[in-house]
mmCIF file of C-alpha atoms in Angstrom:
data_model
loop_
_atom_site.group_PDB
_atom_site.id
_atom_site.type_symbol
_atom_site.label_atom_id
_atom_site.label_comp_id
_atom_site.label_asym_id
_atom_site.label_seq_id
_atom_site.Cartn_x
_atom_site.Cartn_y
_atom_site.Cartn_z
ATOM 1 C CA MET A 224 -65.358 113.654 -74.331
ATOM 2 C CA ASN A 225 -67.743 115.353 -76.742
ATOM 3 C CA GLU A 226 -70.374 115.661 -73.980
ATOM 4 C CA PHE A 227 -67.796 117.208 -71.649
ATOM 5 C CA ILE A 228 -66.990 119.874 -74.242
ATOM 6 C CA GLN A 229 -70.688 120.551 -74.759
ATOM 7 C CA LEU A 230 -71.252 120.904 -71.014
ATOM 8 C CA MET A 231 -68.311 123.292 -70.632
ATOM 9 C CA ALA A 232 -69.587 125.356 -73.574
ATOM 10 C CA ALA A 233 -73.026 125.482 -71.939
ATOM 11 C CA LEU A 234 -71.495 126.552 -68.620
ATOM 12 C CA PHE A 235 -69.314 129.299 -70.079
ATOM 13 C CA GLY A 236 -71.987 130.418 -72.543
ATOM 14 C CA SER A 237 -74.433 130.903 -69.690
ATOM 15 C CA LEU A 238 -71.727 132.577 -67.634
ATOM 16 C CA GLY A 239 -71.102 135.062 -70.445
ATOM 17 C CA PHE A 240 -74.772 135.915 -70.772
ATOM 18 C CA ALA A 241 -75.151 136.213 -67.000
ATOM 19 C CA MET A 242 -72.265 138.692 -67.002
ATOM 20 C CA ILE A 243 -73.889 140.661 -69.841
ATOM 21 C CA PHE A 244 -77.097 140.755 -67.765
ATOM 22 C CA ASN A 245 -75.027 142.286 -64.936
ATOM 23 C CA ILE A 246 -75.468 139.438 -62.469
ATOM 24 C CA HIS A 247 -72.891 139.427 -59.661
ATOM 25 C CA GLY A 248 -71.534 137.278 -56.844
ATOM 26 C CA LYS A 249 -73.047 133.941 -55.959
ATOM 27 C CA LYS A 250 -75.976 134.589 -58.277
ATOM 28 C CA LEU A 251 -73.555 134.685 -61.222
ATOM 29 C CA ILE A 252 -72.195 131.240 -60.393
ATOM 30 C CA TRP A 253 -75.661 129.741 -59.864
ATOM 31 C CA ALA A 254 -76.988 131.350 -63.059
ATOM 32 C CA ALA A 255 -74.077 129.904 -65.038
ATOM 33 C CA PHE A 256 -74.588 126.515 -63.433
ATOM 34 C CA GLY A 257 -78.173 126.622 -64.723
ATOM 35 C CA GLY A 258 -76.837 126.449 -68.290
ATOM 36 C CA PHE A 259 -74.638 123.482 -67.411
ATOM 37 C CA TYR A 260 -77.574 121.825 -65.643
ATOM 38 C CA VAL A 261 -80.076 122.331 -68.475
ATOM 39 C CA TRP A 262 -77.694 120.991 -71.093
ATOM 40 C CA ALA A 263 -76.817 117.994 -68.909
ATOM 41 C CA ILE A 264 -80.534 117.225 -68.529
ATOM 42 C CA TYR A 265 -81.055 117.625 -72.280
ATOM 43 C CA LEU A 266 -78.198 115.237 -73.095
ATOM 44 C CA LEU A 267 -79.230 112.756 -70.414
ATOM 45 C CA TRP A 268 -82.845 112.786 -71.601
ATOM 46 C CA GLN A 269 -81.711 112.174 -75.174
ATOM 47 C CA HIS A 270 -79.463 109.324 -74.077
ATOM 48 C CA ILE A 271 -82.046 107.571 -71.890
ATOM 49 C CA PHE A 272 -85.296 108.181 -73.753
ATOM 50 C CA GLY A 273 -84.164 108.531 -77.349
ATOM 51 C CA SER A 274 -83.328 111.457 -79.537
ATOM 52 C CA ASN A 275 -86.646 113.290 -79.736
ATOM 53 C CA ASP A 276 -85.452 116.894 -79.567
ATOM 54 C CA TYR A 277 -88.865 118.306 -78.688
ATOM 55 C CA ILE A 278 -89.486 116.066 -75.692
ATOM 56 C CA SER A 279 -85.904 116.604 -74.521
ATOM 57 C CA ALA A 280 -86.343 120.391 -74.791
ATOM 58 C CA PHE A 281 -89.619 120.220 -72.869
ATOM 59 C CA ALA A 282 -88.085 118.119 -70.084
ATOM 60 C CA ALA A 283 -84.906 120.208 -69.831
ATOM 61 C CA SER A 284 -86.883 123.471 -69.802
ATOM 62 C CA SER A 285 -89.216 122.102 -67.144
ATOM 63 C CA LEU A 286 -86.383 121.071 -64.848
ATOM 64 C CA LEU A 287 -84.529 124.340 -65.489
ATOM 65 C CA THR A 288 -87.658 126.274 -64.514
ATOM 66 C CA LEU A 289 -87.944 124.302 -61.291
ATOM 67 C CA TYR A 290 -84.260 125.047 -60.617
ATOM 68 C CA ALA A 291 -84.774 128.759 -61.373
ATOM 69 C CA GLU A 292 -87.848 128.989 -59.110
ATOM 70 C CA LEU A 293 -85.981 127.401 -56.211
ATOM 71 C CA MET A 294 -82.820 129.472 -56.743
ATOM 72 C CA ALA A 295 -84.889 132.667 -56.946
ATOM 73 C CA ARG A 296 -86.442 131.970 -53.574
ATOM 74 C CA TRP A 297 -83.122 130.964 -52.041
ATOM 75 C CA HIS A 298 -81.339 134.109 -53.297
ATOM 76 C CA LYS A 299 -84.398 136.383 -52.972
ATOM 77 C CA THR A 300 -84.128 137.544 -56.574
ATOM 78 C CA PRO A 301 -86.373 137.356 -59.668
ATOM 79 C CA VAL A 302 -86.730 133.985 -61.405
ATOM 80 C CA THR A 303 -85.628 135.470 -64.728
ATOM 81 C CA VAL A 304 -82.076 135.920 -63.387
ATOM 82 C CA PHE A 305 -81.642 132.141 -63.396
ATOM 83 C CA LEU A 306 -84.138 131.183 -66.088
ATOM 84 C CA VAL A 307 -82.843 133.396 -68.901
ATOM 85 C CA SER A 308 -79.161 132.686 -68.291
ATOM 86 C CA GLY A 309 -79.796 128.986 -67.868
ATOM 87 C CA SER A 310 -81.875 128.625 -71.014
ATOM 88 C CA ILE A 311 -79.176 130.038 -73.324
ATOM 89 C CA PRO A 312 -77.723 126.623 -74.268
ATOM 90 C CA LEU A 313 -81.150 125.346 -75.350
ATOM 91 C CA ILE A 314 -82.018 128.205 -77.692
ATOM 92 C CA PRO A 315 -82.117 126.774 -81.247
ATOM 93 C CA GLY A 316 -79.736 129.354 -82.705
ATOM 94 C CA ALA A 317 -78.171 127.123 -85.359
ATOM 95 C CA SER A 318 -81.524 126.026 -86.768
ATOM 96 C CA LEU A 319 -82.765 129.618 -86.706
ATOM 97 C CA TYR A 320 -79.670 130.683 -88.637
ATOM 98 C CA ARG A 321 -80.190 127.898 -91.198
ATOM 99 C CA THR A 322 -83.868 128.836 -91.504
ATOM 100 C CA MET A 323 -82.996 132.441 -92.333
ATOM 101 C CA ASN A 324 -80.209 131.321 -94.657
ATOM 102 C CA TRP A 325 -82.622 129.112 -96.633
ATOM 103 C CA LEU A 326 -85.157 131.954 -96.754
ATOM 104 C CA MET A 327 -82.623 134.425 -98.118
ATOM 105 C CA GLY A 328 -81.332 131.860 -100.635
ATOM 106 C CA ASN A 329 -84.884 131.098 -101.786
ATOM 107 C CA HIS A 330 -84.618 127.386 -100.875
ATOM 108 C CA THR A 331 -88.284 126.840 -100.060
ATOM 109 C CA LEU A 332 -88.222 123.179 -99.024
ATOM 110 C CA LEU A 333 -85.183 123.570 -96.777
ATOM 111 C CA PHE A 334 -86.645 126.762 -95.314
ATOM 112 C CA ARG A 335 -89.917 124.985 -94.556
ATOM 113 C CA ARG A 336 -88.154 122.010 -92.922
ATOM 114 C CA ASP A 337 -85.895 124.080 -90.672
ATOM 115 C CA SER A 338 -88.547 126.663 -89.811
ATOM 116 C CA ILE A 339 -90.914 123.934 -88.599
ATOM 117 C CA TYR A 340 -88.126 122.399 -86.496
ATOM 118 C CA THR A 341 -87.171 125.777 -85.000
ATOM 119 C CA ILE A 342 -90.751 126.733 -84.163
ATOM 120 C CA LEU A 343 -91.539 123.341 -82.611
ATOM 121 C CA PHE A 344 -88.325 123.345 -80.574
ATOM 122 C CA ALA A 345 -88.962 126.865 -79.246
ATOM 123 C CA THR A 346 -92.586 125.937 -78.533
ATOM 124 C CA SER A 347 -91.422 122.869 -76.583
ATOM 125 C CA MET A 348 -89.173 125.085 -74.489
ATOM 126 C CA ALA A 349 -91.958 127.603 -73.878
ATOM 127 C CA ALA A 350 -94.421 124.859 -72.949
ATOM 128 C CA GLY A 351 -91.961 123.364 -70.440
ATOM 129 C CA ILE A 352 -91.312 126.749 -68.844
ATOM 130 C CA THR A 353 -94.992 127.712 -68.718
ATOM 131 C CA ALA A 354 -96.317 124.398 -67.401
ATOM 132 C CA THR A 355 -93.668 124.157 -64.690
ATOM 133 C CA THR A 356 -94.132 127.779 -63.623
ATOM 134 C CA LEU A 357 -97.893 127.327 -63.286
ATOM 135 C CA ILE A 358 -97.643 124.060 -61.366
ATOM 136 C CA PHE A 359 -94.833 125.308 -59.116
ATOM 137 C CA ARG A 360 -96.627 128.521 -58.217
ATOM 138 C CA MET A 361 -99.888 126.705 -57.495
ATOM 139 C CA ILE A 362 -98.103 124.282 -55.164
ATOM 140 C CA TRP A 363 -96.028 127.070 -53.595
ATOM 141 C CA GLY A 364 -99.197 129.073 -52.908
ATOM 142 C CA ILE A 365 -100.808 126.077 -51.215
ATOM 143 C CA ILE A 366 -97.707 125.559 -49.069
ATOM 144 C CA ILE A 367 -97.593 129.231 -48.045
ATOM 145 C CA ARG A 368 -101.327 129.347 -47.227
ATOM 146 C CA HIS A 369 -101.016 126.133 -45.196
ATOM 147 C CA HIS A 370 -97.990 127.499 -43.341
ATOM 148 C CA LEU A 371 -99.698 130.803 -42.541
ATOM 149 C CA ARG A 372 -102.867 129.033 -41.420
ATOM 150 C CA HIS A 373 -100.878 127.057 -38.857
ATOM 151 C CA HIS A 374 -98.568 129.947 -37.875
ATOM 152 C CA PRO A 375 -100.710 133.116 -37.887
ATOM 153 C CA GLU A 376 -98.156 134.982 -35.773
ATOM 154 C CA ARG A 377 -95.924 135.182 -38.872
ATOM 155 C CA LEU A 378 -98.390 137.486 -40.621
ATOM 156 C CA ARG A 379 -96.994 140.472 -38.742
#
């Protein structure tokens, strides 16, 4: 039941951000689904492979990026439409808040602990997004070049 609530919060949280970003129609639904999808992957990864937050964030961000790249091509729209809205549930907002709270309260050890966690989590997300984008675009370029080589009439 707790996972269901988390997934619904991820879905509606992403939906809200997609609406703020002025996304409309089918793209709005698919962008919101990205948040549901990324959080489901994160929870599933934690359940199957253990509770390493950094590896789970990397895996979820990687699969979200793949989803966003495919959706962008299907809807003929920029990848960021799906990637930004979908990544909202993963953003370590609570740990960032705690980090700033410890800093303002002059709690050095707690600040250090939570700041390291927040930075590593965000870095894991960024690494997943970057690695998947690079690999996807390399493979996509090879596919396009191969397709055009065998169908030169489509160059017109």
